[in-house]
Structure formats: C-alpha cells, structure tokens
PDB file of C-alpha atoms and ligand atoms in Angstrom:
ATOM      1  CA  UNK B   1     -49.702-169.634 114.923  1.00  0.00           C
ATOM      2  CA  UNK B   2     -46.008-169.146 115.587  1.00  0.00           C
ATOM      3  CA  UNK B   3     -44.799-170.986 118.680  1.00  0.00           C
ATOM      4  CA  UNK B   4     -41.854-169.452 120.510  1.00  0.00           C
ATOM      5  CA  UNK B   5     -40.136-170.336 123.774  1.00  0.00           C
ATOM      6  CA  UNK B   6     -38.680-167.373 125.650  1.00  0.00           C
ATOM      7  CA  UNK B   7     -35.398-168.662 127.061  1.00  0.00           C
ATOM      8  CA  UNK B   8     -35.336-166.775 130.362  1.00  0.00           C
ATOM      9  CA  UNK B   9     -36.373-167.310 133.972  1.00  0.00           C
ATOM     10  CA  UNK B  10     -36.293-163.576 134.658  1.00  0.00           C
ATOM     11  CA  UNK B  11     -39.928-162.384 134.779  1.00  0.00           C
ATOM     12  CA  UNK B  12     -38.840-158.763 134.228  1.00  0.00           C
ATOM     13  CA  UNK B  13     -37.076-159.712 131.012  1.00  0.00           C
ATOM     14  CA  UNK B  14     -39.920-161.957 129.817  1.00  0.00           C
ATOM     15  CA  UNK B  15     -42.420-159.106 130.289  1.00  0.00           C
ATOM     16  CA  UNK B  16     -40.216-156.788 128.250  1.00  0.00           C
ATOM     17  CA  UNK B  17     -39.635-159.289 125.430  1.00  0.00           C
ATOM     18  CA  UNK B  18     -43.329-160.232 125.065  1.00  0.00           C
ATOM     19  CA  UNK B  19     -44.279-156.561 125.145  1.00  0.00           C
ATOM     20  CA  UNK B  20     -41.823-155.698 122.361  1.00  0.00           C
ATOM     21  CA  UNK B  21     -42.518-158.670 120.062  1.00  0.00           C
ATOM     22  CA  UNK B  22     -46.246-157.815 120.286  1.00  0.00           C
ATOM     23  CA  UNK B  23     -47.306-160.335 117.632  1.00  0.00           C
ATOM     24  CA  UNK B  24     -50.965-161.305 117.602  1.00  0.00           C
ATOM     25  CA  UNK B  25     -50.369-164.786 116.171  1.00  0.00           C
ATOM     26  CA  UNK B  26     -47.607-165.682 118.609  1.00  0.00           C
ATOM     27  CA  UNK B  27     -47.981-168.507 121.156  1.00  0.00           C
ATOM     28  CA  UNK B  28     -45.359-167.789 123.799  1.00  0.00           C
ATOM     29  CA  UNK B  29     -44.016-170.506 126.090  1.00  0.00           C
ATOM     30  CA  UNK B  30     -41.974-169.756 129.199  1.00  0.00           C
ATOM     31  CA  UNK B  31     -40.356-171.752 132.004  1.00  0.00           C
ATOM     32  CA  UNK B  32     -43.801-171.825 133.653  1.00  0.00           C
ATOM     33  CA  UNK B  33     -45.024-174.174 130.888  1.00  0.00           C
ATOM     34  CA  UNK B  34     -42.202-176.701 131.363  1.00  0.00           C
ATOM     35  CA  UNK B  35     -41.617-178.164 134.851  1.00  0.00           C
ATOM     36  CA  UNK B  36     -38.382-179.837 133.670  1.00  0.00           C
ATOM     37  CA  UNK B  37     -36.879-176.557 132.351  1.00  0.00           C
ATOM     38  CA  UNK B  38     -33.088-177.046 131.971  1.00  0.00           C
ATOM     39  CA  UNK B  39     -30.736-174.965 134.093  1.00  0.00           C
ATOM     40  CA  UNK B  40     -28.090-173.768 131.667  1.00  0.00           C
ATOM     41  CA  UNK B  41     -24.737-172.676 133.040  1.00  0.00           C
ATOM     42  CA  UNK B  42     -23.623-169.458 131.383  1.00  0.00           C
ATOM     43  CA  UNK B  43     -20.008-170.455 130.824  1.00  0.00           C
ATOM     44  CA  UNK B  44     -19.451-168.334 127.695  1.00  0.00           C
ATOM     45  CA  UNK B  45     -17.080-165.370 127.618  1.00  0.00           C
ATOM     46  CA  UNK B  46     -19.318-163.234 125.377  1.00  0.00           C
ATOM     47  CA  UNK B  47     -22.993-162.262 125.412  1.00  0.00           C
ATOM     48  CA  UNK B  48     -23.390-164.109 122.085  1.00  0.00           C
ATOM     49  CA  UNK B  49     -21.923-167.372 123.449  1.00  0.00           C
ATOM     50  CA  UNK B  50     -24.177-167.297 126.498  1.00  0.00           C
ATOM     51  CA  UNK B  51     -27.301-166.483 124.474  1.00  0.00           C
ATOM     52  CA  UNK B  52     -26.441-169.412 122.182  1.00  0.00           C
ATOM     53  CA  UNK B  53     -25.962-171.849 125.092  1.00  0.00           C
ATOM     54  CA  UNK B  54     -29.426-170.940 126.432  1.00  0.00           C
ATOM     55  CA  UNK B  55     -31.326-171.096 123.147  1.00  0.00           C
ATOM     56  CA  UNK B  56     -29.649-174.329 121.994  1.00  0.00           C
ATOM     57  CA  UNK B  57     -30.534-176.150 125.221  1.00  0.00           C
ATOM     58  CA  UNK B  58     -34.233-175.296 124.856  1.00  0.00           C
ATOM     59  CA  UNK B  59     -34.579-176.010 121.141  1.00  0.00           C
ATOM     60  CA  UNK B  60     -32.879-179.363 121.643  1.00  0.00           C
ATOM     61  CA  UNK B  61     -35.035-180.303 124.627  1.00  0.00           C
ATOM     62  CA  UNK B  62     -38.481-179.157 123.453  1.00  0.00           C
ATOM     63  CA  UNK B  63     -38.204-179.184 119.656  1.00  0.00           C
ATOM     64  CA  UNK B  64     -39.806-175.736 119.257  1.00  0.00           C
ATOM     65  CA  UNK B  65     -38.358-172.400 118.082  1.00  0.00           C
ATOM     66  CA  UNK B  66     -36.854-170.422 120.950  1.00  0.00           C
ATOM     67  CA  UNK B  67     -35.421-166.979 121.489  1.00  0.00           C
ATOM     68  CA  UNK B  68     -32.853-166.072 124.111  1.00  0.00           C
ATOM     69  CA  UNK B  69     -30.998-162.983 125.106  1.00  0.00           C
ATOM     70  CA  UNK B  70     -27.887-162.378 127.085  1.00  0.00           C
ATOM     71  CA  UNK B  71     -27.274-158.969 128.430  1.00  0.00           C
ATOM     72  CA  UNK B  72     -25.292-157.032 130.945  1.00  0.00           C
ATOM     73  CA  UNK B  73     -23.744-153.811 132.044  1.00  0.00           C
ATOM     74  CA  UNK B  74     -20.277-152.638 130.962  1.00  0.00           C
ATOM     75  CA  UNK B  75     -18.736-149.931 133.151  1.00  0.00           C
ATOM     76  CA  UNK B  76     -15.765-148.135 131.598  1.00  0.00           C
ATOM     77  CA  UNK B  77     -14.040-147.268 134.891  1.00  0.00           C
ATOM     78  CA  UNK B  78     -14.097-151.005 135.741  1.00  0.00           C
ATOM     79  CA  UNK B  79     -12.604-152.142 132.436  1.00  0.00           C
ATOM     80  CA  UNK B  80     -16.009-153.335 131.147  1.00  0.00           C
ATOM     81  CA  UNK B  81     -17.050-155.200 134.321  1.00  0.00           C
ATOM     82  CA  UNK B  82     -19.450-156.652 135.372  1.00  0.00           C
ATOM     83  CA  UNK B  83     -20.082-157.536 131.675  1.00  0.00           C
ATOM     84  CA  UNK B  84     -21.120-161.171 131.110  1.00  0.00           C
ATOM     85  CA  UNK B  85     -21.036-161.664 134.903  1.00  0.00           C
ATOM     86  CA  UNK B  86     -23.634-158.933 135.551  1.00  0.00           C
ATOM     87  CA  UNK B  87     -26.202-161.316 137.061  1.00  0.00           C
ATOM     88  CA  UNK B  88     -23.733-162.828 139.573  1.00  0.00           C
ATOM     89  CA  UNK B  89     -21.495-159.808 140.163  1.00  0.00           C
ATOM     90  CA  UNK B  90     -21.870-159.945 143.969  1.00  0.00           C
ATOM     91  CA  UNK B  91     -21.833-163.761 144.073  1.00  0.00           C
ATOM     92  CA  UNK B  92     -25.545-164.583 144.286  1.00  0.00           C
ATOM     93  CA  UNK B  93     -27.358-165.021 140.950  1.00  0.00           C
ATOM     94  CA  UNK B  94     -29.767-162.182 140.239  1.00  0.00           C
ATOM     95  CA  UNK B  95     -29.495-160.489 143.661  1.00  0.00           C
ATOM     96  CA  UNK B  96     -29.959-156.946 142.353  1.00  0.00           C
ATOM     97  CA  UNK B  97     -29.642-155.187 145.721  1.00  0.00           C
ATOM     98  CA  UNK B  98     -26.263-156.816 146.407  1.00  0.00           C
ATOM     99  CA  UNK B  99     -25.047-156.281 142.833  1.00  0.00           C
ATOM    100  CA  UNK B 100     -25.953-152.597 143.012  1.00  0.00           C
ATOM    101  CA  UNK B 101     -24.231-152.191 146.387  1.00  0.00           C
ATOM    102  CA  UNK B 102     -21.084-153.822 145.059  1.00  0.00           C
ATOM    103  CA  UNK B 103     -21.119-151.613 141.963  1.00  0.00           C
ATOM    104  CA  UNK B 104     -21.447-148.438 144.043  1.00  0.00           C
ATOM    105  CA  UNK B 105     -18.564-149.578 146.277  1.00  0.00           C
ATOM    106  CA  UNK B 106     -16.398-150.346 143.232  1.00  0.00           C
ATOM    107  CA  UNK B 107     -17.077-146.829 141.909  1.00  0.00           C
ATOM    108  CA  UNK B 108     -16.494-145.105 145.232  1.00  0.00           C
ATOM    109  CA  UNK B 109     -14.599-141.865 144.562  1.00  0.00           C
ATOM    110  CA  UNK B 110     -15.050-142.052 140.765  1.00  0.00           C
ATOM    111  CA  UNK B 111     -16.337-138.661 139.531  1.00  0.00           C
ATOM    112  CA  UNK B 112     -19.506-138.294 137.458  1.00  0.00           C
ATOM    113  CA  UNK B 113     -17.751-137.801 134.113  1.00  0.00           C
ATOM    114  CA  UNK B 114     -15.854-141.080 134.538  1.00  0.00           C
ATOM    115  CA  UNK B 115     -18.916-143.172 135.436  1.00  0.00           C
ATOM    116  CA  UNK B 116     -19.809-143.902 131.812  1.00  0.00           C
ATOM    117  CA  UNK B 117     -21.369-147.301 131.075  1.00  0.00           C
ATOM    118  CA  UNK B 118     -23.615-149.155 128.688  1.00  0.00           C
ATOM    119  CA  UNK B 119     -26.137-151.971 128.731  1.00  0.00           C
ATOM    120  CA  UNK B 120     -25.577-154.442 125.938  1.00  0.00           C
ATOM    121  CA  UNK B 121     -27.921-157.173 124.690  1.00  0.00           C
ATOM    122  CA  UNK B 122     -27.544-159.971 122.144  1.00  0.00           C
ATOM    123  CA  UNK B 123     -30.688-161.879 121.118  1.00  0.00           C
ATOM    124  CA  UNK B 124     -30.699-165.160 119.191  1.00  0.00           C
ATOM    125  CA  UNK B 125     -33.706-166.925 117.667  1.00  0.00           C
ATOM    126  CA  UNK B 126     -33.197-170.582 116.731  1.00  0.00           C
ATOM    127  CA  UNK B 127     -35.536-173.003 114.941  1.00  0.00           C
ATOM    128  CA  UNK B 128     -35.656-176.792 115.520  1.00  0.00           C
ATOM    129  CA  UNK B 129     -33.497-177.504 112.436  1.00  0.00           C
ATOM    130  CA  UNK B 130     -30.653-175.395 113.883  1.00  0.00           C
ATOM    131  CA  UNK B 131     -31.196-172.292 111.690  1.00  0.00           C
ATOM    132  CA  UNK B 132     -30.623-169.096 113.654  1.00  0.00           C
ATOM    133  CA  UNK B 133     -30.620-165.341 113.435  1.00  0.00           C
ATOM    134  CA  UNK B 134     -29.283-162.778 115.907  1.00  0.00           C
ATOM    135  CA  UNK B 135     -29.615-159.079 116.746  1.00  0.00           C
ATOM    136  CA  UNK B 136     -27.904-156.640 119.112  1.00  0.00           C
ATOM    137  CA  UNK B 137     -28.749-153.491 121.040  1.00  0.00           C
ATOM    138  CA  UNK B 138     -26.883-151.088 123.311  1.00  0.00           C
ATOM    139  CA  UNK B 139     -27.815-148.081 125.398  1.00  0.00           C
ATOM    140  CA  UNK B 140     -25.164-145.644 126.616  1.00  0.00           C
ATOM    141  CA  UNK B 141     -25.339-143.854 129.938  1.00  0.00           C
ATOM    142  CA  UNK B 142     -23.699-143.405 133.297  1.00  0.00           C
ATOM    143  CA  UNK B 143     -23.863-144.866 136.786  1.00  0.00           C
ATOM    144  CA  UNK B 144     -25.366-142.691 139.528  1.00  0.00           C
ATOM    145  CA  UNK B 145     -24.231-142.292 143.121  1.00  0.00           C
ATOM    146  CA  UNK B 146     -27.239-143.960 144.785  1.00  0.00           C
ATOM    147  CA  UNK B 147     -30.298-145.957 143.651  1.00  0.00           C
ATOM    148  CA  UNK B 148     -33.332-144.058 142.310  1.00  0.00           C
ATOM    149  CA  UNK B 149     -36.700-145.566 141.398  1.00  0.00           C
ATOM    150  CA  UNK B 150     -38.399-148.918 141.942  1.00  0.00           C
ATOM    151  CA  UNK B 151     -39.428-150.001 138.422  1.00  0.00           C
ATOM    152  CA  UNK B 152     -37.567-152.386 136.108  1.00  0.00           C
ATOM    153  CA  UNK B 153     -34.972-154.780 137.518  1.00  0.00           C
ATOM    154  CA  UNK B 154     -31.251-155.365 138.010  1.00  0.00           C
ATOM    155  CA  UNK B 155     -29.081-152.259 137.682  1.00  0.00           C
ATOM    156  CA  UNK B 156     -31.960-150.029 136.478  1.00  0.00           C
ATOM    157  CA  UNK B 157     -32.000-147.872 139.659  1.00  0.00           C
ATOM    158  CA  UNK B 158     -28.353-146.867 139.058  1.00  0.00           C
ATOM    159  CA  UNK B 159     -28.381-146.284 135.294  1.00  0.00           C
ATOM    160  CA  UNK B 160     -29.002-142.851 133.752  1.00  0.00           C
ATOM    161  CA  UNK B 161     -29.316-143.154 129.947  1.00  0.00           C
ATOM    162  CA  UNK B 162     -27.390-140.379 128.158  1.00  0.00           C
ATOM    163  CA  UNK B 163     -29.374-137.119 128.201  1.00  0.00           C
ATOM    164  CA  UNK B 164     -31.769-138.354 130.941  1.00  0.00           C
ATOM    165  CA  UNK B 165     -32.208-136.943 134.435  1.00  0.00           C
ATOM    166  CA  UNK B 166     -34.057-140.093 135.575  1.00  0.00           C
ATOM    167  CA  UNK B 167     -32.747-143.614 136.019  1.00  0.00           C
ATOM    168  CA  UNK B 168     -34.315-146.465 134.034  1.00  0.00           C
ATOM    169  CA  UNK B 169     -36.055-147.546 137.267  1.00  0.00           C
ATOM    170  CA  UNK B 170     -37.994-144.253 137.157  1.00  0.00           C
ATOM    171  CA  UNK B 171     -39.374-144.981 133.655  1.00  0.00           C
ATOM    172  CA  UNK B 172     -42.426-147.011 132.696  1.00  0.00           C
ATOM    173  CA  UNK B 173     -42.014-150.212 130.681  1.00  0.00           C
ATOM    174  CA  UNK B 174     -43.047-148.595 127.375  1.00  0.00           C
ATOM    175  CA  UNK B 175     -40.536-145.830 127.840  1.00  0.00           C
ATOM    176  CA  UNK B 176     -37.767-148.251 128.831  1.00  0.00           C
ATOM    177  CA  UNK B 177     -38.452-150.529 125.869  1.00  0.00           C
ATOM    178  CA  UNK B 178     -38.134-147.635 123.423  1.00  0.00           C
ATOM    179  CA  UNK B 179     -34.546-146.912 124.440  1.00  0.00           C
ATOM    180  CA  UNK B 180     -33.187-150.011 126.142  1.00  0.00           C
ATOM    181  CA  UNK B 181     -30.588-152.435 124.811  1.00  0.00           C
ATOM    182  CA  UNK B 182     -33.137-155.257 124.961  1.00  0.00           C
ATOM    183  CA  UNK B 183     -35.771-153.028 123.382  1.00  0.00           C
ATOM    184  CA  UNK B 184     -33.502-152.356 120.431  1.00  0.00           C
ATOM    185  CA  UNK B 185     -32.392-155.972 120.031  1.00  0.00           C
ATOM    186  CA  UNK B 186     -35.980-157.274 120.128  1.00  0.00           C
ATOM    187  CA  UNK B 187     -37.373-154.540 117.860  1.00  0.00           C
ATOM    188  CA  UNK B 188     -34.828-155.753 115.312  1.00  0.00           C
ATOM    189  CA  UNK B 189     -35.916-159.339 116.039  1.00  0.00           C
ATOM    190  CA  UNK B 190     -39.546-158.359 115.453  1.00  0.00           C
ATOM    191  CA  UNK B 191     -38.534-157.037 112.036  1.00  0.00           C
ATOM    192  CA  UNK B 192     -37.018-160.440 111.276  1.00  0.00           C
ATOM    193  CA  UNK B 193     -40.132-162.446 112.176  1.00  0.00           C
ATOM    194  CA  UNK B 194     -41.337-162.569 108.551  1.00  0.00           C
ATOM    195  CA  UNK B 195     -38.021-164.195 107.643  1.00  0.00           C
ATOM    196  CA  UNK B 196     -38.440-166.656 110.530  1.00  0.00           C
ATOM    197  CA  UNK B 197     -41.962-167.557 109.364  1.00  0.00           C
ATOM    198  CA  UNK B 198     -40.746-168.094 105.792  1.00  0.00           C
ATOM    199  CA  UNK B 199     -37.981-170.314 107.063  1.00  0.00           C
ATOM    200  CA  UNK B 200     -40.364-172.394 109.204  1.00  0.00           C
ATOM    201  CA  UNK B 201     -42.683-172.858 106.199  1.00  0.00           C
ATOM    202  CA  UNK B 202     -39.820-174.170 104.059  1.00  0.00           C
ATOM    203  CA  UNK B 203     -38.126-176.352 106.656  1.00  0.00           C
TER     204      UNK B 203
HETATM  205  P1  IMP D 301     -28.538-162.520 131.867  1.00  0.00           P
HETATM  206  O1  IMP D 301     -29.856-162.981 132.401  1.00  0.00           O
HETATM  207  O2  IMP D 301     -27.462-163.512 131.916  1.00  0.00           O
HETATM  208  O3  IMP D 301     -28.687-161.843 130.540  1.00  0.00           O
HETATM  209  O4  IMP D 301     -28.030-161.460 132.932  1.00  0.00           O
HETATM  210  C1  IMP D 301     -28.371-160.199 132.785  1.00  0.00           C
HETATM  211  C2  IMP D 301     -27.995-159.419 134.029  1.00  0.00           C
HETATM  212  O5  IMP D 301     -27.539-158.151 133.588  1.00  0.00           O
HETATM  213  C3  IMP D 301     -29.226-159.172 134.892  1.00  0.00           C
HETATM  214  O6  IMP D 301     -29.330-160.080 135.964  1.00  0.00           O
HETATM  215  C4  IMP D 301     -28.983-157.755 135.389  1.00  0.00           C
HETATM  216  O7  IMP D 301     -28.128-157.789 136.505  1.00  0.00           O
HETATM  217  C5  IMP D 301     -28.226-157.116 134.224  1.00  0.00           C
HETATM  218  N1  IMP D 301     -29.191-156.532 133.265  1.00  0.00           N
HETATM  219  C6  IMP D 301     -29.472-156.953 132.002  1.00  0.00           C
HETATM  220  N2  IMP D 301     -30.416-156.198 131.436  1.00  0.00           N
HETATM  221  C7  IMP D 301     -30.757-155.282 132.360  1.00  0.00           C
HETATM  222  C8  IMP D 301     -31.729-154.229 132.362  1.00  0.00           C
HETATM  223  O8  IMP D 301     -32.491-153.991 131.417  1.00  0.00           O
HETATM  224  N3  IMP D 301     -31.776-153.502 133.492  1.00  0.00           N
HETATM  225  C9  IMP D 301     -30.984-153.724 134.552  1.00  0.00           C
HETATM  226  N4  IMP D 301     -30.107-154.712 134.621  1.00  0.00           N
HETATM  227  C10 IMP D 301     -29.981-155.492 133.533  1.00  0.00           C
END
C-alpha cells in the first residue's frame, strides 16, 4: 500500500487529484486526517517554489510521501496576473466570487480576442528522504464576460478552454480532468508512480 498525503486544503482540488491518480493500492491522507495540519505561507514567486514549500512542510512534519500542486490563472491582457496570487487576487484567500468580480472589472472594455489566458499547474511528489519528482500542465483559453456554470471552483465559471463554447464550470469532473492543467500534471504524475514505488522500495 502506497501512502500519500495530498498537500491541499481545497476540497475541489483534492477531489480532482484523487480522481486522476485512481490507484487501487493508494492510501490517501488529507488535512482531515491531521488536526495539526501546518498552514504554509505561499511566499514563492513561481508555481514550482510554492508547490515545493507546501510539500516540504508536510513531508517534514508527518514523515510520509506527499504530493502538492500550485496552480493559477495567467491572463495575457494583465501581464500574466493573477498568476501565483490567483487564490488571493481580491484580498481574501480562496474567495472565488470576489476574485471573479475583480477579474471581470480588470478586463472591463477588453475585447474577446484580447482576453486570452491559461491555467498552469506544477505538481511535486516528495518522499521522506527528500527525493522528489515534478510535472506540469497548462490549458489555454479565454476569459468570458460574465460567469457561466456552477461546477468546479475558483475561476472555472469565467474560463472557456480554446475551442469550447462552455466554461469549465459547465463541465463535469471527468471532462474537466481530461483537459485541465491539473488533469495533465497529475496524469503525468500517475505515469511516474512506478518510479516512486521503486524509489520507496530502495530507500
Ligand atoms: P493554489 O491553491 O495556491 O494552487 O491556488 C490556486 C488558485 O488558482 C485557486 O484558489 C483558484 O483561484 C485558481 N485555480 C487553480 N486551479 C483552478 C481551476 O482548476 N479552476 C479554477 N481556478 C483555479
């Protein structure tokens, strides 16, 4: 049995990650299993740095393998913002309604063809001896003019993947996972699980 801590307190993300990894011999731990879960400040300037801060804190504290991701939305017309600050864009961590409102205000008057954007995700898996492996995923698209759909989380109601007439918040989880930045990063992580197992056997 492979034990793995999912380094996130976002239930939407956890659901997606567990769904994608889909390993029958995996024992997943989340923040719900550890009352003294550490609050890690995301002080990094890149998605990689922030993912590393999160995974390191958990591996150090609980001595089990852990996987983290850091992700966000890059909007071209805003010079790549909100980027690593996606979760706190409007000042309150994870307040999606406020973040979406702020994003629409920032893009007020920007025409459709200039509303290009992408979600980016970096995932890192670390084992208790400090060995680690990382993957990345991106999905290109554009920002709409008002929210559509109630599924998913965060900026999903505003994001139209390239070639789609629906936002991500109008897609089911399976459909989102097939195309999303996190879906791609964790599919690649799933492909690396054999390597992780081998490493754990030898360490
Ligand atoms: P993180 O938890 O530091 O990775 O912050 C990620 C933030 O980026 C979230 O709070 C959302 O605002 C945004 N984000 C990341 N992935 C997604 C997604 O799949 N859909 C919508 N918003 C996302």
